[in-house]
PDB file of C-alpha atoms in Angstrom:
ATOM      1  CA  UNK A   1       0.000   0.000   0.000  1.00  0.00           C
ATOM      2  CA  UNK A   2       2.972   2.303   0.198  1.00  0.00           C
ATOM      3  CA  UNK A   3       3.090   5.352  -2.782  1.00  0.00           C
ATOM      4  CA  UNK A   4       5.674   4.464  -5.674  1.00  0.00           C
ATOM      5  CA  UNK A   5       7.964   7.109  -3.994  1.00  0.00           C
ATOM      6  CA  UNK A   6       7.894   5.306  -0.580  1.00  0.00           C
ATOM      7  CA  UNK A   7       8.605   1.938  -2.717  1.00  0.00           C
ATOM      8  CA  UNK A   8      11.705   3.553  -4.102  1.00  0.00           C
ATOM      9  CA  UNK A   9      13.203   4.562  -0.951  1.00  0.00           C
ATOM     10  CA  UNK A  10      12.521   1.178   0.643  1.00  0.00           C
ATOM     11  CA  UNK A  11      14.267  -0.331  -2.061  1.00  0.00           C
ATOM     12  CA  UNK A  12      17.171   1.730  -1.761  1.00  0.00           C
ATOM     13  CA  UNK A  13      17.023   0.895   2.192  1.00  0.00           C
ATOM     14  CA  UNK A  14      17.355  -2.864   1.314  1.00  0.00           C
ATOM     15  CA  UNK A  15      19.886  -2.735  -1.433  1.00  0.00           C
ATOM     16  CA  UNK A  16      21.865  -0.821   1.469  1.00  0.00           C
ATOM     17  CA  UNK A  17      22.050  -2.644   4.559  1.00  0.00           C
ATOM     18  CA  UNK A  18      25.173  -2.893   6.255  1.00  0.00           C
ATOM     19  CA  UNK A  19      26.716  -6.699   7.082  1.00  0.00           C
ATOM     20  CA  UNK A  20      25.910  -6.338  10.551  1.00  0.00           C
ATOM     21  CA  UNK A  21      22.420  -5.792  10.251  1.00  0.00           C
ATOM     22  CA  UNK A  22      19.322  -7.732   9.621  1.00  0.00           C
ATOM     23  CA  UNK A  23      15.909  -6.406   7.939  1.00  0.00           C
ATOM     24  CA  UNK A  24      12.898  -8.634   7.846  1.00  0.00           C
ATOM     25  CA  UNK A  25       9.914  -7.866   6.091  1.00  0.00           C
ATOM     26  CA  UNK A  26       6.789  -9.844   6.477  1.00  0.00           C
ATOM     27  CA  UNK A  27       3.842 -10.004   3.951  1.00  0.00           C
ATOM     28  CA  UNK A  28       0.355 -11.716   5.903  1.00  0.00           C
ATOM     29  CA  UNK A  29      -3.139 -11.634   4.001  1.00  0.00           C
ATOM     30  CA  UNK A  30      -3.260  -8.139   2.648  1.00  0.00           C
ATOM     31  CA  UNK A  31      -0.285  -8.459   0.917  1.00  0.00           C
ATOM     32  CA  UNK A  32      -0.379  -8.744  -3.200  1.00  0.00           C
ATOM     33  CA  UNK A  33       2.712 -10.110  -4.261  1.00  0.00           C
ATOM     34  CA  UNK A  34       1.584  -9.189  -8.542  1.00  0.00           C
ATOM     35  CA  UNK A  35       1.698  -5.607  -7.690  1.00  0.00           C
ATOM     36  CA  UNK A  36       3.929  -3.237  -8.953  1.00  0.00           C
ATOM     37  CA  UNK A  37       5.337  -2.233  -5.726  1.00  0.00           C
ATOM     38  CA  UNK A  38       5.586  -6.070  -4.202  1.00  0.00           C
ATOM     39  CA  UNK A  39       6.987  -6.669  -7.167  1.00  0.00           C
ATOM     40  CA  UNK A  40      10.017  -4.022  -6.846  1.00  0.00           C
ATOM     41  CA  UNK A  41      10.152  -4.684  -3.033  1.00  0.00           C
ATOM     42  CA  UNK A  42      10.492  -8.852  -3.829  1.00  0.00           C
ATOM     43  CA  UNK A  43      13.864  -7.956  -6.458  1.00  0.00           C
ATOM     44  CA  UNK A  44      15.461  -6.365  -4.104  1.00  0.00           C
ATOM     45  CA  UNK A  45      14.927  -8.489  -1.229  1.00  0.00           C
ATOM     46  CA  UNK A  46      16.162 -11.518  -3.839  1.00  0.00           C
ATOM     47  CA  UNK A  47      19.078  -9.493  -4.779  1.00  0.00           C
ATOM     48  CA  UNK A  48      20.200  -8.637  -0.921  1.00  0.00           C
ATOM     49  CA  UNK A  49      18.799 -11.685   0.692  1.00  0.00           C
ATOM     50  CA  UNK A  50      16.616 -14.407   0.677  1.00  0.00           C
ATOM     51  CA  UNK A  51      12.600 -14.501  -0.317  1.00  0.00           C
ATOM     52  CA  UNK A  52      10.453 -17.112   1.128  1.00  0.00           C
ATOM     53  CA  UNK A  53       6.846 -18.393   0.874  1.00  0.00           C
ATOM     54  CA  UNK A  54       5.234 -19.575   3.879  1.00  0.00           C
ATOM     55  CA  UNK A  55       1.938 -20.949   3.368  1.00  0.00           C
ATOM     56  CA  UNK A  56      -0.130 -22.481   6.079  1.00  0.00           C
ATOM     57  CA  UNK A  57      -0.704 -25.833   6.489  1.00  0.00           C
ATOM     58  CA  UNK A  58      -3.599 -27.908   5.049  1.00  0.00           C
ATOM     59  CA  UNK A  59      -5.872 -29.808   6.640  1.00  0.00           C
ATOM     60  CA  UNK A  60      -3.494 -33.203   5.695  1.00  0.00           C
ATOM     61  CA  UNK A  61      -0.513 -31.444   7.083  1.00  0.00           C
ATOM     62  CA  UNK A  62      -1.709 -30.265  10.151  1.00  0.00           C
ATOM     63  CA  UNK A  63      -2.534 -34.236  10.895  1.00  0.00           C
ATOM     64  CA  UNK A  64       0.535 -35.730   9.460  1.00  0.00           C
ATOM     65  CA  UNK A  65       2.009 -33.007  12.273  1.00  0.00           C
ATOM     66  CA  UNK A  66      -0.151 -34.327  15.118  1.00  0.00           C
ATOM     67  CA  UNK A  67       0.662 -37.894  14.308  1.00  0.00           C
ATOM     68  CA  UNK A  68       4.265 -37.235  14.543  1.00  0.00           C
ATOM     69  CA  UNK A  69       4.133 -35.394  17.520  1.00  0.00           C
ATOM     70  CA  UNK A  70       2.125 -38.035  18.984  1.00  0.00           C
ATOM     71  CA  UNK A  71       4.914 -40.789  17.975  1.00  0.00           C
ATOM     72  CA  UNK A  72       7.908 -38.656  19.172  1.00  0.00           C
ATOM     73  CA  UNK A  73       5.862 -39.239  22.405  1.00  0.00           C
ATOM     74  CA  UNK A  74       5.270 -43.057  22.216  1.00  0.00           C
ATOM     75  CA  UNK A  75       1.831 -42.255  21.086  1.00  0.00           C
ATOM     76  CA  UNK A  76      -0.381 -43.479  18.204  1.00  0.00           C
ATOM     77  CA  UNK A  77      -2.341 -41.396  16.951  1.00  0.00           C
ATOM     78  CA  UNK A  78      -5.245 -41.950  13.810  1.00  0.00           C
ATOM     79  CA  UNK A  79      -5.710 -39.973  11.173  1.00  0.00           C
ATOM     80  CA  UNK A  80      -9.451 -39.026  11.995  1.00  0.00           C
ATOM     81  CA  UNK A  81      -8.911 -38.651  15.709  1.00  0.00           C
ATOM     82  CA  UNK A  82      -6.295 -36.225  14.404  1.00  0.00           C
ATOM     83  CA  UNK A  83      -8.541 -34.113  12.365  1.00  0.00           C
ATOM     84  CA  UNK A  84     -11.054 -34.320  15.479  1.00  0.00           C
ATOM     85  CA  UNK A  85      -8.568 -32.231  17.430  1.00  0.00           C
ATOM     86  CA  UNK A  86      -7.942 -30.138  14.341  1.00  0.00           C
ATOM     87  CA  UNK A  87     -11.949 -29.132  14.249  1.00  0.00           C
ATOM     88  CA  UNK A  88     -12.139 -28.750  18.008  1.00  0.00           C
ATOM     89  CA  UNK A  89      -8.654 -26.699  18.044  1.00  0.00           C
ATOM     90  CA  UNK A  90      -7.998 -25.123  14.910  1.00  0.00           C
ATOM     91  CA  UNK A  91      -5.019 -24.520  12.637  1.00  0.00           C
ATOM     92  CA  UNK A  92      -2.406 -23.279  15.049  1.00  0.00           C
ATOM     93  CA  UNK A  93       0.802 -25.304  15.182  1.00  0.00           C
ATOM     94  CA  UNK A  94       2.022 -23.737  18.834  1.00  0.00           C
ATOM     95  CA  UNK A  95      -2.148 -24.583  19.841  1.00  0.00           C
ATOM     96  CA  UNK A  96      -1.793 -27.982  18.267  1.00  0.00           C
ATOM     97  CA  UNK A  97       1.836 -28.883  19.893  1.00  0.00           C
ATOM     98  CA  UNK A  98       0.723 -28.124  23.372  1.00  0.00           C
ATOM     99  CA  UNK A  99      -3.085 -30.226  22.856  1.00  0.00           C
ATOM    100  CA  UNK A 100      -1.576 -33.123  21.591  1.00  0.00           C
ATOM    101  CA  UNK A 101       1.626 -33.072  24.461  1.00  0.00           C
ATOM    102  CA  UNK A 102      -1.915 -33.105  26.965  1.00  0.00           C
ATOM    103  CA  UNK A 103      -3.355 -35.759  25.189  1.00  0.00           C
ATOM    104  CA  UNK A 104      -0.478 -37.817  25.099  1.00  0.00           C
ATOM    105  CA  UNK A 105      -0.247 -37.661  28.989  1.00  0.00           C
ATOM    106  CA  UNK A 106      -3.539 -38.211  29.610  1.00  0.00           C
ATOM    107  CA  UNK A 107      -3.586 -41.790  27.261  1.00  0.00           C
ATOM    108  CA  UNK A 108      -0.390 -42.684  29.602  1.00  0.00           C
ATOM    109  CA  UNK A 109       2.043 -42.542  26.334  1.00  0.00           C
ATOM    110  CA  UNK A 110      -0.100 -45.160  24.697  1.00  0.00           C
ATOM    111  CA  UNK A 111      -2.745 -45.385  22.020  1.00  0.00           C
ATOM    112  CA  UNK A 112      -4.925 -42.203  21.976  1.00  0.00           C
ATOM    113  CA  UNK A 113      -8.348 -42.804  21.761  1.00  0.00           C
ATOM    114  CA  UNK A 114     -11.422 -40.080  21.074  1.00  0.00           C
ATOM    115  CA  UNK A 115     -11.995 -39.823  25.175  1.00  0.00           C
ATOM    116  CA  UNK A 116      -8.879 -38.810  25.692  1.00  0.00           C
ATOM    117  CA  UNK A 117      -9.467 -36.170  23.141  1.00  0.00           C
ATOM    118  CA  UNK A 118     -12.424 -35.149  25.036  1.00  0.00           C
ATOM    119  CA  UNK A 119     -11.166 -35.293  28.516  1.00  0.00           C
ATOM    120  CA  UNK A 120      -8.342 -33.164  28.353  1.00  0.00           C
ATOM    121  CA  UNK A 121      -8.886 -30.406  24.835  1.00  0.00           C
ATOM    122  CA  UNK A 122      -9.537 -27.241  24.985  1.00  0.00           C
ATOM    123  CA  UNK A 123     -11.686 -26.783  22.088  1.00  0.00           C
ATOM    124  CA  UNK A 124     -11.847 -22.739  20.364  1.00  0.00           C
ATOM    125  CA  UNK A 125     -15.409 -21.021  21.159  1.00  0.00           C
ATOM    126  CA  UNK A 126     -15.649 -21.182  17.794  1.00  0.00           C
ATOM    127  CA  UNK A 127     -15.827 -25.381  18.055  1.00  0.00           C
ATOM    128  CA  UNK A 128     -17.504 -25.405  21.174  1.00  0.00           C
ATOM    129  CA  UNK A 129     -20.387 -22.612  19.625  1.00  0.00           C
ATOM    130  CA  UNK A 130     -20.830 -24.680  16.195  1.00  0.00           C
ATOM    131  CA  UNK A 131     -21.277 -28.379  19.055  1.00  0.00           C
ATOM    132  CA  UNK A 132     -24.177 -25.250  20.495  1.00  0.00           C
ATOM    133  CA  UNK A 133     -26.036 -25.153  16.886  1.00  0.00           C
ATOM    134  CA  UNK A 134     -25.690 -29.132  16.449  1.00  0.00           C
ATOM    135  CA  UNK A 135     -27.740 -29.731  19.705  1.00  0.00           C
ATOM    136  CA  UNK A 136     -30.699 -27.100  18.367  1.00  0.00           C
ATOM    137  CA  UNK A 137     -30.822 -28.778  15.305  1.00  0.00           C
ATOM    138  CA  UNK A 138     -30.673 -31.647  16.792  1.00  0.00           C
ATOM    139  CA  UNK A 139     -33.994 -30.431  19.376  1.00  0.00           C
ATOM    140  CA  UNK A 140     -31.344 -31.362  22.530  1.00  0.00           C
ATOM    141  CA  UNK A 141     -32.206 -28.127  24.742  1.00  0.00           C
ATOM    142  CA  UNK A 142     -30.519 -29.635  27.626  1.00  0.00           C
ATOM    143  CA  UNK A 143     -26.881 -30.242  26.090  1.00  0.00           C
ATOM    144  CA  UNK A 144     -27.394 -26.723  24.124  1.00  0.00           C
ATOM    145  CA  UNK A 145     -28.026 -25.026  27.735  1.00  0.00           C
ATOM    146  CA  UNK A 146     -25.613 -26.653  29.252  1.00  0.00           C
ATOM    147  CA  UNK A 147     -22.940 -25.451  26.594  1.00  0.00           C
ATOM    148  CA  UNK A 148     -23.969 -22.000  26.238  1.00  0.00           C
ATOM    149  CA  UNK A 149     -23.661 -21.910  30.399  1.00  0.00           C
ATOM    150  CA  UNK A 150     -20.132 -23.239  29.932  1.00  0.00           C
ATOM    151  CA  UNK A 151     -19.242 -20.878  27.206  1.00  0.00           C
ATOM    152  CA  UNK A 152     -20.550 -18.272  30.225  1.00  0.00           C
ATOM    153  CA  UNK A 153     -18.772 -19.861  32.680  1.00  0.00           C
ATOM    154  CA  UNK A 154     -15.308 -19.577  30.647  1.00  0.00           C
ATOM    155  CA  UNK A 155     -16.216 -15.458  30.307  1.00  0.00           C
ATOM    156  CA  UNK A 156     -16.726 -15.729  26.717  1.00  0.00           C
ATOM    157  CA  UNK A 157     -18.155 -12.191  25.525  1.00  0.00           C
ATOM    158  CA  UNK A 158     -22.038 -12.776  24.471  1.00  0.00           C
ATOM    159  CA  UNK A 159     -21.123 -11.236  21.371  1.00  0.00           C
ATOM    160  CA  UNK A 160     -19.037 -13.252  20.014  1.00  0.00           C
ATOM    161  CA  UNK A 161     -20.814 -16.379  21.135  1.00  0.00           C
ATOM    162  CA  UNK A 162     -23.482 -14.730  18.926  1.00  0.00           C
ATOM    163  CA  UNK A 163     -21.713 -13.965  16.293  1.00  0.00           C
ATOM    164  CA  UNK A 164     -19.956 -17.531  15.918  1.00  0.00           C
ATOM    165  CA  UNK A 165     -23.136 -18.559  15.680  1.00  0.00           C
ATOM    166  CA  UNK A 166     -24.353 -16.054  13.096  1.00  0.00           C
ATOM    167  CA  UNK A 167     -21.526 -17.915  11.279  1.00  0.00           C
ATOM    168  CA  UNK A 168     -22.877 -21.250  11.853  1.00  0.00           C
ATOM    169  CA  UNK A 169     -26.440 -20.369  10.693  1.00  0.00           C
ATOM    170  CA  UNK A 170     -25.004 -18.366   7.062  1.00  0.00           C
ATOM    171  CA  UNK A 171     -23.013 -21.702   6.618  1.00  0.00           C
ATOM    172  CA  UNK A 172     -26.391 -23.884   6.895  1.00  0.00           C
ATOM    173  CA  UNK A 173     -28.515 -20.802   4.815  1.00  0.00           C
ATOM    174  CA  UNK A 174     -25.633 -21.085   2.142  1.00  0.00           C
ATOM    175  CA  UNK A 175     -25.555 -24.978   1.919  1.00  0.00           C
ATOM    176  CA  UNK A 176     -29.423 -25.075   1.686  1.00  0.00           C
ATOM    177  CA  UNK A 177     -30.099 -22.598  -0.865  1.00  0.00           C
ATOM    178  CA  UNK A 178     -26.657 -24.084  -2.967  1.00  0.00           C
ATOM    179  CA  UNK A 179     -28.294 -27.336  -2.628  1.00  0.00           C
ATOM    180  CA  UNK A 180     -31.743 -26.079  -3.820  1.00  0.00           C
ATOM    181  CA  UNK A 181     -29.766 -25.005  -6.829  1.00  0.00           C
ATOM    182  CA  UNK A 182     -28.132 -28.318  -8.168  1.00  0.00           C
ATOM    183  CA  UNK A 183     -25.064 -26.944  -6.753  1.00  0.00           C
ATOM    184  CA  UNK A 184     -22.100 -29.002  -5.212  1.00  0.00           C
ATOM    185  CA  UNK A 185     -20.315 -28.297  -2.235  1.00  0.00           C
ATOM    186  CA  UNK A 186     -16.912 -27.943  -3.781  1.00  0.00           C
ATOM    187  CA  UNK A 187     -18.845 -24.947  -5.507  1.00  0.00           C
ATOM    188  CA  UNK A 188     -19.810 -23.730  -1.852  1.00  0.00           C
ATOM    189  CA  UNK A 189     -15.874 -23.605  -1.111  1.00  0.00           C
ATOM    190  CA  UNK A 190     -15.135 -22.271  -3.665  1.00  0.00           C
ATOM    191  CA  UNK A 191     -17.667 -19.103  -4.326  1.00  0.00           C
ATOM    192  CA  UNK A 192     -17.447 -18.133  -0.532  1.00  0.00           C
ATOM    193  CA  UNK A 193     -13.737 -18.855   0.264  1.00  0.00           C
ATOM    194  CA  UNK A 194     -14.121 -22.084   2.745  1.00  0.00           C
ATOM    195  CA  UNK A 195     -10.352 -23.266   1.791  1.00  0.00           C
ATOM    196  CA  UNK A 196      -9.019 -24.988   4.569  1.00  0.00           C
ATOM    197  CA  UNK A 197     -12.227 -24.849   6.068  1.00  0.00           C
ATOM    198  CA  UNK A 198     -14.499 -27.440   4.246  1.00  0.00           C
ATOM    199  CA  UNK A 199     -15.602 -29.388   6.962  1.00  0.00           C
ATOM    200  CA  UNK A 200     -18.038 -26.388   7.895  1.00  0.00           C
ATOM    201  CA  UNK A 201     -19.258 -26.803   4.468  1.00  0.00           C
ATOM    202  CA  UNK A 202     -19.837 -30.193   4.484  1.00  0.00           C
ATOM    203  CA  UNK A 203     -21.493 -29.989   8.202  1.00  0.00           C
ATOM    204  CA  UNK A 204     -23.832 -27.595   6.454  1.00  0.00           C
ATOM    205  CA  UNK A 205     -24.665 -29.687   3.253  1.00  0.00           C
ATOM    206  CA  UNK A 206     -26.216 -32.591   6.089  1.00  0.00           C
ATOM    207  CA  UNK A 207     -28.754 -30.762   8.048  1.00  0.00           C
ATOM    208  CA  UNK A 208     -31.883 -31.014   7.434  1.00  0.00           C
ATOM    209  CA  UNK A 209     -33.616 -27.511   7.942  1.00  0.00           C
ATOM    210  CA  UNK A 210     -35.899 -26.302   5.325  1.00  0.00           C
ATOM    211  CA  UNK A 211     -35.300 -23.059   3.711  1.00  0.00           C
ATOM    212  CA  UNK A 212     -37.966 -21.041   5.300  1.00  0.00           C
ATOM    213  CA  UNK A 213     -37.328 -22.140   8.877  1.00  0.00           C
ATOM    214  CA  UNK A 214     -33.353 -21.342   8.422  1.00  0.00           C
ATOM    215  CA  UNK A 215     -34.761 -17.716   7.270  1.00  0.00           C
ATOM    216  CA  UNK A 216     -36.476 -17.511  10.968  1.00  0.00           C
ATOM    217  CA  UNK A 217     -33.467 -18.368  12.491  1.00  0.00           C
ATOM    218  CA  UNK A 218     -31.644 -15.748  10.885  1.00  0.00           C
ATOM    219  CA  UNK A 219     -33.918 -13.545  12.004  1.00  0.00           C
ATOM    220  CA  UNK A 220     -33.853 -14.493  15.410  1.00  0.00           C
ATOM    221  CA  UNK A 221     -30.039 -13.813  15.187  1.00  0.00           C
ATOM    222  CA  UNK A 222     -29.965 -10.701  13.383  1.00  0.00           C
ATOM    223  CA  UNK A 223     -32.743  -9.158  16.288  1.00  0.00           C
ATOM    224  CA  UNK A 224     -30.312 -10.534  18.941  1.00  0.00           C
ATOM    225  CA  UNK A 225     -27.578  -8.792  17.445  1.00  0.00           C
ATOM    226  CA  UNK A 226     -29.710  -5.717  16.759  1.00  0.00           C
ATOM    227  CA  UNK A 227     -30.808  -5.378  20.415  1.00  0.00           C
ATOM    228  CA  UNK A 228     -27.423  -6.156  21.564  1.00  0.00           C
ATOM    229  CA  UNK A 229     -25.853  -3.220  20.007  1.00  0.00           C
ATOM    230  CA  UNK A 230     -28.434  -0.792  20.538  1.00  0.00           C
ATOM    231  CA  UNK A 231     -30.142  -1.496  24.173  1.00  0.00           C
ATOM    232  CA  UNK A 232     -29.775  -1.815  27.144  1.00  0.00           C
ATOM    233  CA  UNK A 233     -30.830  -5.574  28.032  1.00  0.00           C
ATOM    234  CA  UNK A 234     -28.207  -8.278  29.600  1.00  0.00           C
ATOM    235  CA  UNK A 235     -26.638  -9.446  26.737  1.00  0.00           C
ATOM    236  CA  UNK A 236     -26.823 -13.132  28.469  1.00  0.00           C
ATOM    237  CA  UNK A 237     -30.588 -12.836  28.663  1.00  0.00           C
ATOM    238  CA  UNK A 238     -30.891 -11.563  25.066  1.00  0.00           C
ATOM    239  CA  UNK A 239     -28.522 -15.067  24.372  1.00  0.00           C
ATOM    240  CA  UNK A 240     -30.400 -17.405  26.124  1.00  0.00           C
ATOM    241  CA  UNK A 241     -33.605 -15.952  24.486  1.00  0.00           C
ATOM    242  CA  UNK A 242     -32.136 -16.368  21.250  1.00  0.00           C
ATOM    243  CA  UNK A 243     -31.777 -20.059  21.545  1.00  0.00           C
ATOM    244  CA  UNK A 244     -34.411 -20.865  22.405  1.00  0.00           C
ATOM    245  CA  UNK A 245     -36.104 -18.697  19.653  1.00  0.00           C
ATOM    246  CA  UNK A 246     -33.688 -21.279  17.016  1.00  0.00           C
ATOM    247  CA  UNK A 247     -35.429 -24.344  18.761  1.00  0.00           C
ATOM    248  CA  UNK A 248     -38.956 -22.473  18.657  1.00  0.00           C
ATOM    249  CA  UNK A 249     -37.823 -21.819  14.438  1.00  0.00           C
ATOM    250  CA  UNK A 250     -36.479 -24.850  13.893  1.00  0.00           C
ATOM    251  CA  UNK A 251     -39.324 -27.414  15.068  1.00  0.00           C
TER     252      UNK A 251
END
């Protein structure tokens, strides 16, 4: 985003560092590496130093990384029980390293199995928020309670419980109205960006709410988030009303 005239004089800063010194520039999602100024920035980097690529992992990677952590432990580890922790813990390797060194304890440096998963993970709100819209779909108000109380419990903010689940409820809206359409899931990923996150997709494409009732829900949502932002009302009141508004749409 820098002006061509900053560009030039960052260029001339890299093509004159002295021995002693180190620059490192870093490039995350915002960064276009076919513009004209990346472009200028990335030849002189390659002419001073070194240029790298450092994508994240896949979904295969991050697995083939558990299991080997698991072994350096004395551990085995399978493939699906590895992608179980990747759902309930997401894509970060330092997350990952310290989940798996728990689980591997708590199995006693044997075979891992999915209740030692469950015992000892800490899964993201985002994971434990998605397990909240399973149990209203599935009509469990109990187990849906109970996890919204835990999320409570743990101080997650109201607001982003809500707007995980916001999340949750587009994914199922999308899938429906895709699949109303003759359309695939692998167009799903694609159109709305899901790379790396398919499994939300393919959550979506199996429930079972009709179109019209998924449009109540969202409305249920959308007045939660309204009133949220704009009065007054406990935000864990406005929550727990909400929930049971998505059973109430969903029966």
């Amino acid at each position: 985003k820098l002006s061509g005239a900053d560009v030039d004089k960052l260029v001339d800063i890299i093509g004159d560092i002295p021995d002693d010194c180190m620059l490192v520039l870093t490039g995350k999602a915002a960064f276009d590496p076919k513009s004209a100024g990346a472009k200028k920035i990335i030849k002189a980097t390659e002419a001073a130093g070194s240029v790298v690529e450092l994508g994240a992992r896949t979904q295969q990677g991050l697995a083939a990384f558990l299991k080997s952590q698991a072994g350096q432990n004395g551990c085995m580890l399978p493939t699906d029980l590895a992608n179980r922790m990747i759902t309930a813990c997401g894509p970060d390797m330092n997350t990952l390293r310290c989940e798996i060194a728990k689980v591997c304890a708590r199995a006693g440096y044997g075979a891992i199995t999915a209740e030692h998963i469950d015992d000892v993970v800490i899964p993201r709100t985002e994971a434990r928020v998605f397990d909240l819209s399973k149990m209203i779909l599935a009509g469990n108000t109990k187990r849906a309670m109970d996890i919204l109380n835990d999320l409570f419990y743990l101080r997650e903010q109201p607001i982003a419980i809500l707007s995980t689940l916001i999340m949750a409820y587009v994914d199922l809206y999308r899938a429906r109205v895709a699949r109303a359409c003759g359309a695939q899931q692998s167009d799903v990923v694609e159109r709305f960006s899901y790379k790396g996150r398919e499994f939300r997709v393919r959550n979506a494409f199996n429930a079972r709410l009709d179109t019209q009732a998924l449009r109540r829900c969202l409305d249920a949502l959308y007045d939660c988030d309204r009133k949220m932002k704009s009065t007054g009302v406990d935000d864990k009141v406005l929550l727990e009303q909400t929930v049971v508004r998505l059973f109430m749409a969903a029966a």
